[in-house]
Short mmCIF file of C-alpha atoms in Angstrom, two decimals:
data_model
loop_
_atom_site.label_atom_id
_atom_site.label_comp_id
_atom_site.label_asym_id
_atom_site.label_seq_id
_atom_site.Cartn_x
_atom_site.Cartn_y
_atom_site.Cartn_z
CA UNK A 86 1.75 13.21 -17.17
CA UNK A 87 3.33 12.38 -13.78
CA UNK A 88 3.24 9.05 -12.24
CA UNK A 89 4.99 5.81 -11.50
CA UNK A 90 5.97 3.29 -14.12
CA UNK A 91 6.71 -0.18 -13.26
CA UNK A 92 7.98 -2.79 -15.74
CA UNK A 93 7.43 -5.46 -16.91
CA UNK A 94 3.75 -6.17 -16.04
CA UNK A 95 4.33 -9.80 -16.00
CA UNK A 96 7.65 -11.59 -15.25
CA UNK A 97 8.67 -15.20 -15.06
CA UNK A 98 11.55 -16.48 -12.91
CA UNK A 99 13.40 -19.74 -13.46
CA UNK A 100 14.62 -21.57 -10.57
CA UNK A 101 17.98 -20.10 -9.31
CA UNK A 102 17.69 -17.11 -11.35
CA UNK A 103 17.78 -13.49 -10.31
CA UNK A 104 15.38 -11.05 -11.75
CA UNK A 105 14.98 -7.26 -11.58
CA UNK A 106 11.88 -5.19 -11.45
CA UNK A 107 11.96 -1.71 -12.58
CA UNK A 108 10.35 1.32 -10.90
CA UNK A 109 10.54 4.98 -12.42
CA UNK A 110 8.80 7.98 -11.09
CA UNK A 111 8.72 11.44 -12.48
CA UNK A 112 6.90 12.93 -9.62
CA UNK A 113 9.82 14.49 -7.93
CA UNK A 114 9.13 12.37 -4.75
CA UNK A 115 12.16 11.96 -2.37
CA UNK A 116 10.93 8.49 -0.90
CA UNK A 117 10.18 5.31 -2.79
CA UNK A 118 9.02 2.01 -1.48
CA UNK A 119 8.64 -1.54 -2.49
CA UNK A 120 5.74 -3.85 -1.48
CA UNK A 121 4.88 -7.60 -1.90
CA UNK A 122 1.14 -8.46 -2.08
CA UNK A 123 -0.20 -12.15 -1.78
CA UNK A 124 -3.47 -13.28 -2.51
CA UNK A 125 -6.01 -12.20 0.14
CA UNK A 126 -3.29 -10.25 2.06
CA UNK A 127 -2.20 -6.63 2.52
CA UNK A 128 0.82 -5.06 1.44
CA UNK A 129 4.11 -5.93 3.15
CA UNK A 130 7.12 -3.63 2.91
CA UNK A 131 10.30 -5.07 1.39
CA UNK A 132 12.48 -2.12 1.14
CA UNK A 133 12.18 1.78 1.29
CA UNK A 134 14.30 4.80 0.37
CA UNK A 135 14.11 8.12 1.68
CA UNK A 136 17.03 9.72 -0.28
CA UNK A 137 19.37 8.90 -3.27
CA UNK A 138 22.07 6.44 -2.17
CA UNK A 139 20.22 5.37 1.19
CA UNK A 140 17.74 2.49 1.55
CA UNK A 141 16.50 0.66 4.49
CA UNK A 142 15.07 -2.79 5.01
CA UNK A 143 11.42 -3.30 5.58
CA UNK A 144 9.72 -6.29 7.27
CA UNK A 145 10.43 -8.92 4.61
CA UNK A 146 13.67 -8.01 3.02
CA UNK A 147 15.36 -11.42 2.93
CA UNK A 148 16.16 -12.67 -0.52
CA UNK A 149 15.49 -8.96 -2.27
CA UNK A 150 17.97 -6.26 -3.04
CA UNK A 151 17.51 -2.64 -4.07
CA UNK A 152 19.49 0.28 -5.41
CA UNK A 153 18.83 3.87 -5.45
CA UNK A 154 21.40 5.50 -7.68
CA UNK A 155 18.77 8.10 -9.17
CA UNK A 156 16.03 10.04 -7.47
CA UNK A 157 13.72 8.60 -10.11
CA UNK A 158 14.58 5.09 -9.96
CA UNK A 159 14.31 2.37 -7.46
CA UNK A 160 14.93 -1.16 -8.92
CA UNK A 161 14.05 -4.44 -7.02
CA UNK A 162 16.14 -7.41 -7.69
CA UNK A 163 14.38 -10.73 -6.56
CA UNK A 164 17.48 -13.09 -5.82
CA UNK A 165 17.65 -16.84 -6.09
CA UNK A 166 17.65 -16.89 -2.14
CA UNK A 167 13.95 -15.90 -2.17
CA UNK A 168 12.48 -19.35 -2.34
CA UNK A 169 8.65 -18.20 -2.53
CA UNK A 170 8.90 -15.24 -5.07
CA UNK A 171 5.49 -15.70 -6.56
CA UNK A 172 3.35 -12.41 -5.76
CA UNK A 173 2.27 -9.02 -6.97
CA UNK A 174 5.08 -6.39 -6.50
CA UNK A 175 4.01 -2.93 -5.87
CA UNK A 176 6.18 0.25 -6.13
CA UNK A 177 5.15 3.46 -4.64
CA UNK A 178 6.58 6.74 -3.80
CA UNK A 179 5.80 9.81 -1.51
CA UNK A 180 6.95 13.39 -0.94
CA UNK A 181 9.19 12.76 1.97
CA UNK A 182 7.27 15.23 4.47
CA UNK A 183 3.97 13.63 3.48
CA UNK A 184 3.26 9.95 3.57
CA UNK A 185 0.55 9.78 0.97
CA UNK A 186 1.95 6.97 -1.23
CA UNK A 187 1.35 6.77 -4.75
CA UNK A 188 1.57 3.45 -6.66
CA UNK A 189 2.66 2.16 -9.74
CA UNK A 190 0.61 -0.52 -11.66
CA UNK A 191 2.55 -3.49 -10.29
CA UNK A 192 4.39 -6.44 -11.69
CA UNK A 193 3.31 -9.93 -11.26
CA UNK A 194 6.05 -12.24 -10.84
CA UNK A 195 5.70 -16.05 -11.37
CA UNK A 196 8.14 -19.07 -11.01
CA UNK A 197 8.50 -21.37 -13.93
CA UNK B 225 4.42 -4.50 16.78
CA UNK B 226 1.33 -3.29 14.97
CA UNK B 227 -2.01 -5.25 14.42
CA UNK B 228 -4.74 -4.08 12.02
CA UNK B 229 -8.04 -5.75 11.60
CA UNK B 230 -10.58 -5.49 8.90
CA UNK B 231 -13.57 -7.55 7.81
CA UNK B 232 -12.61 -9.92 4.99
CA UNK B 233 -15.61 -9.41 2.86
CA UNK B 234 -18.67 -7.29 2.76
CA UNK B 235 -21.63 -7.35 0.34
CA UNK B 236 -24.07 -4.22 -0.29
CA UNK B 237 -26.59 -3.21 -2.93
CA UNK B 238 -26.13 -0.53 -5.62
CA UNK B 239 -27.27 2.94 -4.24
CA UNK B 240 -27.06 1.87 -0.54
CA UNK B 241 -24.46 2.87 2.17
CA UNK B 242 -21.87 0.69 3.58
CA UNK B 243 -19.35 1.14 6.54
CA UNK B 244 -15.99 -0.64 6.45
CA UNK B 245 -14.38 -0.83 9.79
CA UNK B 246 -10.80 -0.88 10.73
CA UNK B 247 -9.27 -1.40 14.28
CA UNK B 248 -5.62 -1.02 15.06
CA UNK B 249 -3.10 -1.47 17.79
CA UNK B 250 0.03 0.34 17.44
CA UNK B 251 2.67 2.46 19.21
CA UNK B 252 3.74 5.86 17.88
CA UNK B 253 0.39 6.40 15.90
CA UNK B 254 0.90 9.17 13.38
CA UNK B 255 -2.09 8.83 10.92
CA UNK B 256 -4.52 6.39 9.17
CA UNK B 257 -5.02 6.08 5.49
CA UNK B 258 -7.70 4.18 3.41
CA UNK B 259 -6.86 2.97 -0.12
CA UNK B 260 -8.98 1.41 -2.94
CA UNK B 261 -7.68 -1.35 -4.87
CA UNK B 262 -9.57 -2.98 -7.88
CA UNK B 263 -8.29 -6.53 -8.66
CA UNK B 264 -5.10 -6.68 -10.25
CA UNK B 265 -4.63 -2.97 -10.08
CA UNK B 266 -2.49 -0.47 -7.85
CA UNK B 267 -3.96 0.89 -4.58
CA UNK B 268 -5.11 4.41 -5.01
CA UNK B 269 -5.40 6.89 -2.13
CA UNK B 270 -9.00 7.57 -0.75
CA UNK B 271 -8.55 9.44 2.62
CA UNK B 272 -6.31 10.35 5.42
CA UNK B 273 -7.06 10.94 9.09
CA UNK B 274 -4.39 12.11 11.88
CA UNK B 275 -6.94 13.90 14.21
CA UNK B 276 -10.33 12.48 15.58
CA UNK B 277 -13.38 13.07 13.57
CA UNK B 278 -14.93 12.74 10.43
CA UNK B 279 -13.19 13.68 6.87
CA UNK B 280 -15.82 13.97 3.88
CA UNK B 281 -14.91 13.82 0.30
CA UNK B 282 -17.72 13.47 -1.98
CA UNK B 283 -19.30 10.03 -1.42
CA UNK B 284 -16.60 8.89 0.67
CA UNK B 285 -16.05 9.72 4.33
CA UNK B 286 -13.56 8.40 6.89
CA UNK B 287 -13.76 8.59 10.83
CA UNK B 288 -11.34 8.21 13.27
CA UNK B 289 -11.11 7.67 17.04
CA UNK B 290 -7.38 7.52 18.41
CA UNK B 291 -8.46 6.67 21.89
CA UNK B 292 -10.38 3.53 20.53
CA UNK B 293 -7.85 2.58 17.91
CA UNK B 294 -10.81 2.67 15.43
CA UNK B 295 -11.55 4.08 11.78
CA UNK B 296 -14.25 3.45 9.45
CA UNK B 297 -14.73 4.18 5.77
CA UNK B 298 -18.28 5.22 4.74
CA UNK B 299 -19.39 4.87 1.08
CA UNK B 300 -22.69 6.41 0.09
CA UNK B 301 -24.86 6.01 -2.97
CA UNK B 302 -22.80 2.68 -3.89
CA UNK B 303 -22.05 2.21 -7.57
CA UNK B 304 -21.04 -1.01 -9.26
CA UNK B 305 -17.49 0.27 -9.77
CA UNK B 306 -17.09 0.52 -5.87
CA UNK B 307 -16.65 -3.06 -6.07
CA UNK B 308 -13.04 -3.29 -4.95
CA UNK B 309 -10.73 -4.11 -1.83
CA UNK B 310 -10.51 -1.39 0.62
CA UNK B 311 -7.11 -1.19 2.43
CA UNK B 312 -6.67 0.47 5.76
CA UNK B 313 -3.14 1.58 6.69
CA UNK B 314 -1.67 2.90 9.69
CA UNK B 315 1.26 5.19 9.89
CA UNK B 316 3.58 4.98 12.82
CA UNK B 317 7.17 5.71 13.96
CA UNK B 318 9.57 3.05 14.19
CA UNK B 319 10.74 2.38 17.73
CA UNK B 320 13.89 4.31 17.05
CA UNK B 321 11.80 7.26 16.15
CA UNK B 322 13.86 7.74 12.95
CA UNK B 323 11.31 7.42 10.32
CA UNK B 324 7.69 6.40 9.66
CA UNK B 325 6.14 3.55 7.77
CA UNK B 326 2.77 2.42 6.71
CA UNK B 327 1.53 -0.96 7.88
CA UNK B 328 -1.55 -2.26 5.73
CA UNK B 329 -4.40 -4.26 6.82
CA UNK B 330 -5.44 -7.59 4.74
CA UNK B 331 -8.05 -5.36 3.17
CA UNK B 332 -11.84 -5.71 2.81
CA UNK B 333 -13.39 -7.09 -0.43
CA UNK B 334 -16.61 -5.19 -1.05
CA UNK B 335 -19.08 -6.59 -3.75
CA UNK B 336 -21.82 -4.22 -4.89
CA UNK B 337 -24.87 -6.06 -6.26
CA UNK B 338 -27.48 -4.57 -8.70
#
């Protein structure tokens, strides 16, 4: 079955630690996105990538980093510079010419 | 910048009809999407409007008026499983014109009562 897989489902970060959230898709989509969702709020764009080896900052990129070495994969690193990382993180992908975005099941990140 | 407004919460009865409104202010408008999100789960795509008018898809319909910056999602024959958050998202071009992104509203939490 085609889809978007995010892992892990739950993640705990210690202070000063970097953590990486995985996102893999087998939909052959060119574009991939990372969003952050806080309770009672909408999705805010962290980073997006329209093609391999290229990515752009979204509205709240500070404290995060990404890479896009393969079409299928778009990992997100939450760095120690992100002082308030507790949130629900969603990865999405879309065919480049159509912006219907399809989402993974999400990773819930908490701080120990 | 962009601004999207939706009611925070709505309540309706099983079998009834409910209309969830979304107003937006944006430049470079290029389409409006509705997503459904159950608690703790991923948003799932419901509908897409780029031209004025009504798009119907089973029990769900979505309407768009570009001149008014207004859309609504209409849910008919409500079922308990329709209890979820409904997200309105607007697609617009960056000011540079180089790409498009979605901006999401905060969502409307719909509770369907028996």
